Coordinates of C-alpha atoms in Angstrom, one line a residue:
X1 CA 111.1 185.7 128.2
X2 CA 111.7 183.0 125.2
X3 CA 112.8 180.5 127.7
X4 CA 110.4 181.1 130.0
X5 CA 107.4 180.9 127.7
X6 CA 108.5 177.5 126.0
X7 CA 108.9 176.0 129.3
X8 CA 105.3 176.9 130.1
X9 CA 104.4 175.5 126.8
X10 CA 105.8 172.4 127.9
X11 CA 105.1 172.3 131.2
X12 CA 101.5 172.6 130.2
X13 CA 101.5 169.8 126.8
X14 CA 103.5 167.7 130.0
X15 CA 100.1 168.0 131.9
X16 CA 98.1 167.1 128.7
X17 CA 100.2 164.0 128.2
X18 CA 100.1 163.0 131.9
X19 CA 96.5 163.3 131.8
X20 CA 96.3 161.3 128.4
X21 CA 98.2 158.7 129.9
X22 CA 96.0 158.3 133.0
X23 CA 93.2 158.1 131.1
X24 CA 94.2 155.3 128.7
X25 CA 95.5 153.4 131.6
X26 CA 92.7 153.4 133.4
X27 CA 90.6 152.5 130.4
X28 CA 93.1 149.5 129.9
X29 CA 92.5 148.6 133.5
X30 CA 88.8 148.7 132.8
X31 CA 89.0 146.5 129.9
X32 CA 91.2 144.1 131.7
X33 CA 88.8 143.7 133.9
X34 CA 85.9 142.5 131.8
X35 CA 88.5 140.9 129.3
X36 CA 90.5 137.1 130.7
X37 CA 92.8 136.1 128.3
X38 CA 96.7 135.5 128.1
X39 CA 99.2 138.0 126.6
X40 CA 100.5 135.6 123.9
X41 CA 98.8 134.4 120.5
X42 CA 99.9 131.6 118.2
X43 CA 100.8 133.5 115.0
X44 CA 99.0 132.7 112.1
X45 CA 100.8 130.6 109.1
X46 CA 103.1 127.3 108.4
X47 CA 103.5 125.3 111.4
X48 CA 105.5 126.5 114.2
X49 CA 107.6 124.9 117.2
X50 CA 107.0 121.7 118.1
X51 CA 105.7 120.7 121.6
X52 CA 107.1 118.0 122.4
X53 CA 104.9 116.3 124.9
X54 CA 101.7 116.9 122.3
X55 CA 103.6 115.2 119.6
X56 CA 104.6 111.9 122.2
X57 CA 101.2 111.9 122.8
X58 CA 100.2 112.0 119.2
X59 CA 102.3 109.2 117.9
X60 CA 101.4 107.2 121.4
X61 CA 97.6 107.5 120.1
X62 CA 97.6 106.8 116.4
X63 CA 98.8 103.3 117.5
X64 CA 95.2 102.2 118.8
X65 CA 94.0 102.5 115.9
X66 CA 96.1 99.8 114.5
X67 CA 95.1 97.4 117.3
X68 CA 91.9 98.0 116.5
X69 CA 91.9 96.8 112.7
X70 CA 90.2 93.9 111.2
X71 CA 91.1 91.7 108.5
X72 CA 93.8 91.0 106.7
X73 CA 96.3 93.2 108.3
X74 CA 99.1 95.4 106.3
X75 CA 102.5 95.7 107.5
X76 CA 101.7 95.3 111.0
X77 CA 103.4 96.8 113.5
X78 CA 101.8 95.5 116.5
X79 CA 103.2 92.1 117.3
X80 CA 100.0 90.6 119.6
X81 CA 97.7 91.1 116.4
X82 CA 97.1 89.4 113.5
X83 CA 94.9 88.9 110.9
X84 CA 91.3 88.1 111.7
X85 CA 87.6 88.5 111.0
X86 CA 88.3 87.6 107.4
X87 CA 85.4 86.1 106.1
X88 CA 83.0 89.1 107.5
X89 CA 80.2 89.7 104.6
X90 CA 81.3 86.6 102.7
X91 CA 77.3 85.0 103.4
X92 CA 76.3 88.2 101.6
X93 CA 78.5 88.2 98.8
X94 CA 80.4 91.4 100.3
X95 CA 84.1 91.9 101.6
X96 CA 83.6 93.5 104.9
X97 CA 86.7 92.0 106.7
X98 CA 88.1 95.5 106.9
X99 CA 86.9 98.6 109.4
X100 CA 87.8 98.8 113.2
X101 CA 86.5 96.9 116.5
X102 CA 84.4 99.4 118.1
X103 CA 86.0 99.2 121.9
X104 CA 87.7 96.0 123.6
X105 CA 85.5 93.6 122.1
X106 CA 84.7 92.3 118.7
X107 CA 81.9 94.2 116.9
X108 CA 82.1 96.0 114.2
X109 CA 79.4 99.0 115.0
X110 CA 78.6 101.1 112.1
X111 CA 77.2 104.2 114.1
X112 CA 80.2 105.1 116.4
X113 CA 83.0 103.6 113.2
X114 CA 81.5 106.1 110.9
X115 CA 81.5 109.2 113.5
X116 CA 85.4 108.0 114.2
X117 CA 85.9 108.4 110.4
X118 CA 84.1 111.3 110.3
X119 CA 86.2 113.4 113.0
X120 CA 89.6 111.7 111.8
X121 CA 88.7 113.0 108.4
X122 CA 87.5 116.7 110.0
X123 CA 91.1 116.8 112.4
X124 CA 93.6 115.9 108.8
X125 CA 91.0 118.5 107.2
X126 CA 92.4 121.0 109.2
X127 CA 95.7 119.9 110.9
X128 CA 97.2 118.0 108.3
X129 CA 100.4 119.9 108.2
X130 CA 100.3 119.6 111.9
X131 CA 100.1 116.1 111.8
X132 CA 102.8 116.1 108.4
X133 CA 105.2 118.2 110.8
X134 CA 105.7 115.1 113.7
X135 CA 105.4 112.7 110.7
X136 CA 102.1 111.6 111.6
X137 CA 99.7 112.1 108.5
X138 CA 100.6 108.8 107.3
X139 CA 99.3 106.9 109.8
X140 CA 96.4 109.2 109.7
X141 CA 95.2 108.5 106.8
X142 CA 96.1 104.6 107.0
X143 CA 93.7 104.6 109.4
X144 CA 90.0 106.5 107.9
X145 CA 90.9 104.6 105.0
X146 CA 91.3 101.3 106.7
X147 CA 87.7 102.4 107.7
X148 CA 86.5 104.1 104.5
X149 CA 87.1 101.0 102.7
X150 CA 84.7 99.4 104.8
X151 CA 82.4 101.8 104.0
X152 CA 81.7 101.4 100.4
X153 CA 81.7 97.9 101.0
X154 CA 79.1 98.4 103.6
X155 CA 76.6 99.9 101.0
X156 CA 76.3 98.0 98.1
X157 CA 72.9 99.4 96.9
X158 CA 71.5 102.9 97.1
X159 CA 69.0 102.1 100.2
X160 CA 71.0 99.3 101.7
X161 CA 73.6 99.5 104.4
X162 CA 75.3 97.4 106.3
X163 CA 75.8 98.6 110.0
X164 CA 76.6 95.9 111.9
X165 CA 78.8 93.0 112.0
X166 CA 78.3 90.5 114.4
X167 CA 76.0 89.8 117.5
X168 CA 76.8 91.6 120.5
X169 CA 75.1 89.4 122.7
X170 CA 77.1 86.1 121.2
X171 CA 80.4 88.5 121.5
X172 CA 80.3 89.7 125.3
X173 CA 79.6 86.1 126.0
X174 CA 83.0 85.6 124.7
X175 CA 86.6 86.5 126.0
X176 CA 89.0 85.7 123.4
X177 CA 91.5 87.3 120.8
X178 CA 90.0 88.6 118.0
X179 CA 92.2 85.9 115.3
X180 CA 90.9 82.7 117.4
X181 CA 87.1 83.9 116.5
X182 CA 84.7 81.3 115.1
X183 CA 81.5 82.2 116.3
X184 CA 78.8 83.2 113.4
X185 CA 79.1 87.4 112.5
X186 CA 75.5 88.1 111.2
X187 CA 75.2 91.1 109.6
X188 CA 72.3 93.9 110.5
X189 CA 71.0 96.2 107.8
X190 CA 69.0 98.9 106.9
X191 CA 66.9 99.5 104.0
X192 CA 63.6 100.8 103.3
X193 CA 62.0 98.1 104.8
X194 CA 63.7 98.7 108.8
X195 CA 65.3 102.9 107.9
X196 CA 67.7 104.3 110.3
X197 CA 68.3 107.5 109.7
X198 CA 71.4 109.2 111.5
X199 CA 73.7 105.9 110.6
X200 CA 72.7 106.4 107.1
X201 CA 73.5 110.3 107.8
X202 CA 76.6 110.4 109.7
X203 CA 78.3 107.3 106.9
X204 CA 77.4 110.0 104.4
X205 CA 79.0 112.7 106.8
X206 CA 81.8 110.5 107.1
X207 CA 82.1 109.6 103.3
X208 CA 82.2 113.5 102.5
X209 CA 84.3 114.3 105.1
X210 CA 86.9 112.0 103.7
X211 CA 86.1 112.6 99.7
X212 CA 87.8 115.8 100.9
X213 CA 90.8 114.7 102.5
X214 CA 91.5 112.3 99.6
X215 CA 90.6 114.6 96.7
X216 CA 94.0 116.1 95.9
X217 CA 96.0 112.8 96.0
X218 CA 93.2 110.1 94.7
X219 CA 90.9 111.9 93.1
X220 CA 89.0 108.9 91.5
X221 CA 88.8 107.1 95.4
X222 CA 87.4 110.8 96.3
X223 CA 84.5 110.5 93.3
X224 CA 83.6 107.2 94.7
X225 CA 83.0 108.7 98.3
X226 CA 81.2 111.2 97.4
X227 CA 78.7 109.3 95.5
X228 CA 78.3 106.5 98.0
X229 CA 78.0 110.1 100.7
X230 CA 75.3 112.0 98.6
X231 CA 73.1 108.4 98.3
X232 CA 73.3 107.6 101.1
X233 CA 72.1 111.3 102.3
X234 CA 69.4 111.1 99.6
X235 CA 68.4 107.8 101.7
X236 CA 68.2 109.1 105.4
X237 CA 66.5 111.8 104.6
X238 CA 63.6 110.0 102.4
X239 CA 63.2 107.8 105.0
X240 CA 63.0 109.3 108.6
X241 CA 63.3 106.2 111.4
X242 CA 65.2 106.0 113.8
X243 CA 68.0 102.6 113.5
X244 CA 67.2 102.3 117.4
X245 CA 63.3 101.8 116.3
X246 CA 64.0 99.6 113.5
X247 CA 66.2 97.2 115.8
X248 CA 65.4 97.8 119.1
X249 CA 67.6 95.3 120.5
X250 CA 70.8 98.0 119.8
X251 CA 69.1 100.4 121.9
X252 CA 71.5 98.8 124.8
X253 CA 74.6 99.7 123.0
X254 CA 74.5 102.6 120.9
X255 CA 70.7 104.1 121.5
X256 CA 70.2 107.2 119.1
X257 CA 68.7 110.3 120.8
X258 CA 67.2 111.7 117.4
X259 CA 68.6 112.0 114.1
X260 CA 68.0 115.3 113.2
X261 CA 71.9 116.6 114.8
X262 CA 73.0 113.9 112.1
X263 CA 71.4 115.2 108.9
X264 CA 72.2 118.7 109.7
X265 CA 75.9 116.7 109.8
X266 CA 76.0 115.0 107.0
X267 CA 74.4 118.2 104.9
X268 CA 77.3 120.4 105.9
X269 CA 79.8 118.5 105.1
X270 CA 77.9 117.7 101.5
X271 CA 77.8 121.2 101.3
X272 CA 81.9 121.6 101.7
X273 CA 82.4 118.7 99.3
X274 CA 80.2 119.8 96.4
X275 CA 79.5 123.5 97.3
X276 CA 75.9 122.8 96.0
X277 CA 73.7 125.2 97.6
X278 CA 70.9 123.2 98.1
X279 CA 72.8 121.6 101.2
X280 CA 73.3 125.3 102.6
X281 CA 69.6 125.9 102.3
X282 CA 69.1 122.4 104.0
X283 CA 70.6 123.0 107.6
X284 CA 70.2 126.9 107.3
X285 CA 67.0 128.0 105.9
X286 CA 64.9 124.3 105.8
X287 CA 65.8 122.6 109.4
X288 CA 68.4 124.5 111.2
X289 CA 65.2 125.7 113.5
X290 CA 63.5 122.2 114.0
X291 CA 66.7 120.4 114.1
X292 CA 70.2 122.5 115.0
X293 CA 68.7 124.2 118.7
X294 CA 69.9 127.6 118.1
X295 CA 70.9 129.0 121.1
X296 CA 71.4 126.0 123.3
X297 CA 74.7 124.4 124.3
X298 CA 75.1 120.9 124.2
X299 CA 78.0 118.2 124.2
X300 CA 79.6 116.7 121.0
X301 CA 79.6 112.9 120.5
X302 CA 78.7 110.0 118.9
X303 CA 75.4 110.2 119.7
X304 CA 75.1 114.2 118.9
X305 CA 76.6 116.2 116.3
X306 CA 74.7 119.7 117.2
X307 CA 77.8 121.2 118.6
X308 CA 80.2 120.0 115.7
X309 CA 77.6 120.9 113.1
X310 CA 77.5 124.8 114.8
X311 CA 81.5 124.7 114.4
X312 CA 81.6 123.2 111.1
X313 CA 78.9 126.1 110.5
X314 CA 80.5 128.9 112.2
X315 CA 83.8 128.2 109.8
X316 CA 81.7 129.0 107.0
X317 CA 80.3 132.2 108.5
X318 CA 83.6 134.1 109.5
X319 CA 85.4 132.4 106.6
X320 CA 82.6 133.2 103.8
X321 CA 80.1 130.6 102.1
X322 CA 79.8 131.2 98.6
X323 CA 76.8 132.4 96.9
X324 CA 74.4 132.3 99.9
X325 CA 71.4 134.5 100.6
X326 CA 70.4 136.5 103.3
X327 CA 68.5 133.7 104.5
X328 CA 71.3 131.3 104.3
X329 CA 73.4 133.8 106.1
X330 CA 70.7 134.6 108.9
X331 CA 71.4 130.9 109.7
X332 CA 75.1 130.5 109.6
X333 CA 74.8 133.4 112.0
X334 CA 72.8 131.7 114.4
X335 CA 75.3 128.5 114.2
X336 CA 78.1 131.0 114.7
X337 CA 76.3 132.2 117.9
X338 CA 75.8 129.2 119.2
X339 CA 78.8 127.9 118.7
X340 CA 79.6 130.6 120.3
X341 CA 77.4 129.8 123.2
X342 CA 78.8 126.2 123.3
X343 CA 82.1 128.3 123.8
X344 CA 81.4 130.1 126.5
X345 CA 80.0 127.1 128.7
X346 CA 83.7 125.6 128.0
X347 CA 85.7 128.6 129.5
X348 CA 85.7 128.1 133.3
X349 CA 85.9 132.1 133.9
X350 CA 82.8 132.4 131.6
X351 CA 79.9 133.7 133.6
X352 CA 77.8 130.9 131.7
X353 CA 80.6 128.0 132.3
X354 CA 79.0 124.9 132.5
X355 CA 79.3 123.1 136.6
X356 CA 79.8 119.7 134.9
X357 CA 83.3 119.3 136.0
X358 CA 85.9 117.7 138.5
X359 CA 87.6 119.4 141.6
X360 CA 90.5 119.6 139.3
X361 CA 89.0 121.2 136.6
X362 CA 88.1 118.0 134.3
X363 CA 84.7 118.5 132.3
X364 CA 82.9 115.4 133.3
X365 CA 79.3 115.1 131.9
X366 CA 79.3 111.0 132.4
X367 CA 80.3 108.5 134.2
X368 CA 80.8 106.0 132.0
X369 CA 83.4 106.9 129.2
X370 CA 83.9 110.3 131.4
X371 CA 86.9 111.6 128.9
X372 CA 84.5 111.4 126.3
X373 CA 82.9 114.8 126.3
X374 CA 85.7 116.6 127.4
X375 CA 88.3 115.2 125.0
X376 CA 85.5 115.8 122.0
X377 CA 84.6 119.3 123.5
X378 CA 88.4 120.5 123.8
X379 CA 89.0 119.8 120.0
X380 CA 86.2 122.0 118.9
X381 CA 87.5 124.9 121.4
X382 CA 90.9 124.3 119.4
X383 CA 89.2 124.6 116.0
X384 CA 86.9 127.8 117.2
X385 CA 90.4 129.4 118.4
X386 CA 92.3 128.5 115.5
X387 CA 89.2 129.6 112.9
X388 CA 89.5 133.6 115.8
X389 CA 93.2 133.4 114.8
X390 CA 93.0 132.8 111.2
X391 CA 90.4 135.3 110.4
X392 CA 92.1 137.7 112.9
X393 CA 88.6 137.2 114.9
X394 CA 90.1 139.2 118.3
X395 CA 87.3 138.2 120.8
X396 CA 83.6 136.8 121.7
X397 CA 81.6 137.8 124.5
X398 CA 79.6 135.8 127.0
X399 CA 77.1 137.9 128.7
X400 CA 79.7 140.7 128.6
X401 CA 83.2 139.5 129.7
X402 CA 84.8 138.6 126.5
X403 CA 87.2 135.9 125.6
X404 CA 90.2 135.7 122.7
X405 CA 91.6 132.6 120.7
X406 CA 94.2 132.0 123.1
X407 CA 91.3 131.3 126.1
X408 CA 90.2 128.5 123.8
X409 CA 94.2 127.2 123.1
X410 CA 94.8 127.3 126.8
X411 CA 91.3 125.4 128.7
X412 CA 91.7 122.9 125.6
X413 CA 95.4 122.4 126.8
X414 CA 94.4 122.4 130.5
X415 CA 91.8 119.1 129.5
X416 CA 94.7 117.6 127.1
X417 CA 96.9 117.7 130.6
X418 CA 94.9 116.3 132.7
X419 CA 94.3 112.9 130.3
X420 CA 98.1 113.0 129.9
X421 CA 98.9 112.6 133.6
X422 CA 98.0 116.8 135.0
X423 CA 95.8 115.2 137.5
X424 CA 95.6 113.8 141.0
X425 CA 95.9 110.5 140.1
X426 CA 99.3 111.7 138.8
X427 CA 98.5 108.6 135.8
X428 CA 98.3 109.4 132.0
X429 CA 94.8 107.9 130.7
X430 CA 96.7 107.6 127.2
X431 CA 97.8 103.8 127.4
X432 CA 101.8 103.6 126.6
X433 CA 102.2 107.7 127.3
X434 CA 104.1 109.0 130.3
X435 CA 105.7 106.3 133.0
X436 CA 102.6 105.7 135.0
X437 CA 99.0 104.6 132.9
X438 CA 96.6 101.5 133.3
X439 CA 97.6 98.3 133.3
X440 CA 94.6 96.6 133.2
X441 CA 92.9 97.8 130.5
X442 CA 89.2 96.4 129.5
X443 CA 90.6 94.9 126.1
X444 CA 90.3 91.1 125.2
X445 CA 93.5 91.3 122.6
X446 CA 95.3 93.3 125.1
X447 CA 94.6 90.9 128.0
X448 CA 95.2 87.5 126.3
X449 CA 98.8 85.8 125.7
X450 CA 99.2 86.0 122.0
X451 CA 100.2 82.1 122.2
X452 CA 97.2 81.5 124.4
X453 CA 94.7 79.4 122.9
X454 CA 91.6 79.7 124.8
X455 CA 88.9 80.3 122.3
X456 CA 85.9 81.8 123.4
X457 CA 86.3 80.7 127.1
X458 CA 89.4 82.5 127.9
X459 CA 87.5 84.4 131.2
X460 CA 90.3 83.4 132.9
X461 CA 92.5 86.7 131.9
X462 CA 89.3 88.8 132.5
X463 CA 89.5 88.0 135.7
X464 CA 93.7 88.0 136.4
X465 CA 95.0 90.2 138.8
X466 CA 98.0 90.4 136.3
X467 CA 98.6 93.1 133.9
X468 CA 97.4 92.8 130.8
X469 CA 100.2 91.0 128.4
X470 CA 100.0 93.1 125.9
X471 CA 100.2 96.8 125.9
X472 CA 97.1 98.4 124.2
X473 CA 99.8 101.7 123.2
X474 CA 97.4 104.6 122.1
X475 CA 93.9 103.4 123.8
X476 CA 92.7 106.1 125.4
X477 CA 90.2 104.2 128.8
X478 CA 87.3 105.4 129.7
X479 CA 88.4 108.0 132.6
X480 CA 88.1 108.7 136.3
X481 CA 85.0 108.6 138.2
X482 CA 83.8 113.0 139.2
X483 CA 86.1 112.8 142.3
X484 CA 89.1 112.4 140.0
X485 CA 89.8 108.7 141.0
X486 CA 90.2 105.7 138.8
X487 CA 90.2 101.8 139.6
X488 CA 92.9 99.9 137.8
X489 CA 90.4 96.9 137.2
X490 CA 89.7 94.9 133.9
X491 CA 86.6 94.3 135.0
X492 CA 85.8 97.9 135.4
X493 CA 84.3 98.4 132.1
X494 CA 83.1 101.5 132.9
X495 CA 86.4 103.4 133.5
X496 CA 88.8 101.2 131.9
X497 CA 87.2 100.4 127.9
X498 CA 89.0 102.3 125.4
X499 CA 87.1 103.1 122.4
X500 CA 87.8 104.0 118.6
X501 CA 86.1 107.1 118.5
X502 CA 87.3 108.8 121.7
X503 CA 90.9 107.9 120.4
X504 CA 89.6 110.0 117.3
X505 CA 88.9 112.8 119.6
X506 CA 92.1 112.7 120.9
X507 CA 94.5 112.7 117.9
X508 CA 92.4 115.6 116.6
X509 CA 92.6 117.8 119.8
X510 CA 96.6 116.9 120.3
X511 CA 96.4 117.4 116.5
X512 CA 95.9 120.8 116.9
X513 CA 98.1 121.6 120.2
X514 CA 101.2 119.6 118.5
X515 CA 102.4 123.2 117.0
X516 CA 101.0 126.5 116.3
X517 CA 98.9 127.3 112.9
X518 CA 96.6 129.2 111.7
X519 CA 93.8 127.0 109.8
X520 CA 92.7 126.5 106.4
X521 CA 90.2 128.6 105.2
X522 CA 89.0 126.7 102.7
X523 CA 88.7 122.8 102.2
X524 CA 88.5 123.1 98.8

């Protein structure tokens, strides 16, 4: 009897366990149907195992900054580059010889150059350990300082900023090596009479972000950058006029669609750099609703900083802002909500996924410089993924469907892999990486032999059907058409021209992918 009773008890418990298991299994299946994520997630902590392809690509990508340097080159490793533009700014008593050329030409456009510095600073702040793990931190710091040295000199007084060196119309009539330039290189400046809010604010953002980069290694330089940043922001905020209104001729080069995003972007970086709550109030309570476009996803680029600001301020909401008010916290929550809307638009399985993609899966927004948006957006995706990982935030929802940090990282990897050769052309769009990459990059210095003395009239090299005699290693070309095709022609500037600001976004993305790691909770 005792044995029989024990058997019945076991049978009863067994039935209960089986039923419970069925219920749990059903629940798991239901959840998985509503959740898209991979099972493996990176482990928070110091840099982990190196992903070799991203490490190799990062090493290649950083070399383009060396190619784009202006001025007296130091420890130059680019055999076909030499000193150039040594007299830039001398007519005004300024040393503007440093900085970087914008693209395949030789103009120093301050707006995209400052954006390059801001993005590069952000990447170093978040992923400096990862860069260091693959010996790329020193090149990153060198490239950043080459730009910020120029920006400091370009801001000779509180309400004056040199925003451009050279005349684009004259420059574009020449096809020459930068070392051979002899034409006049006039300066364009904004001031109280001719303001330029977005470029003053972007430069303030660059200097504030860079001040954080150098804070622990060069405190006096960091302090100097921060002083310039604060003065420039005040100037930008007090004189709200677009720089292309002050200088209409520049609309055909880097036309701004508005300055509200740059003001928020700059104030966000100044809050991180100073901890001054007035900057936090500026972006949340005072100007959030008017400038941030809360709830509407946008593309991150040299012209539009809204999504970048939303992710940067989402990090504050995730990790906690110091001494913030309820109103400021509500504003930060709106930034995070919008940042997640941006992420939902990127993920291909999201109900709100953007349809702006090629058949092979590359985000595709514009036929000019097509890789700009997917690379920059993927950098934001990696960042947000790592913010989730660091804060142990398990998921976020896109119209009822949940996604994890690993979903964002996987998406970013697909875009990076496309750039590096996993595409219908079976070609890397990063020059110097892989076995096949563009041979006729639209780049004056790369297209002309170093011993040629063509002067301004070197158009024979533009028209030459031969590959560039100098390989612009690290150049990220504009990218494919909507049908995933690419025409490797030097005169095809729409697809074949590289830019310094695209390179900044690419090294930022690759730095986030080169090895798994959590992000820092605070920059200070």
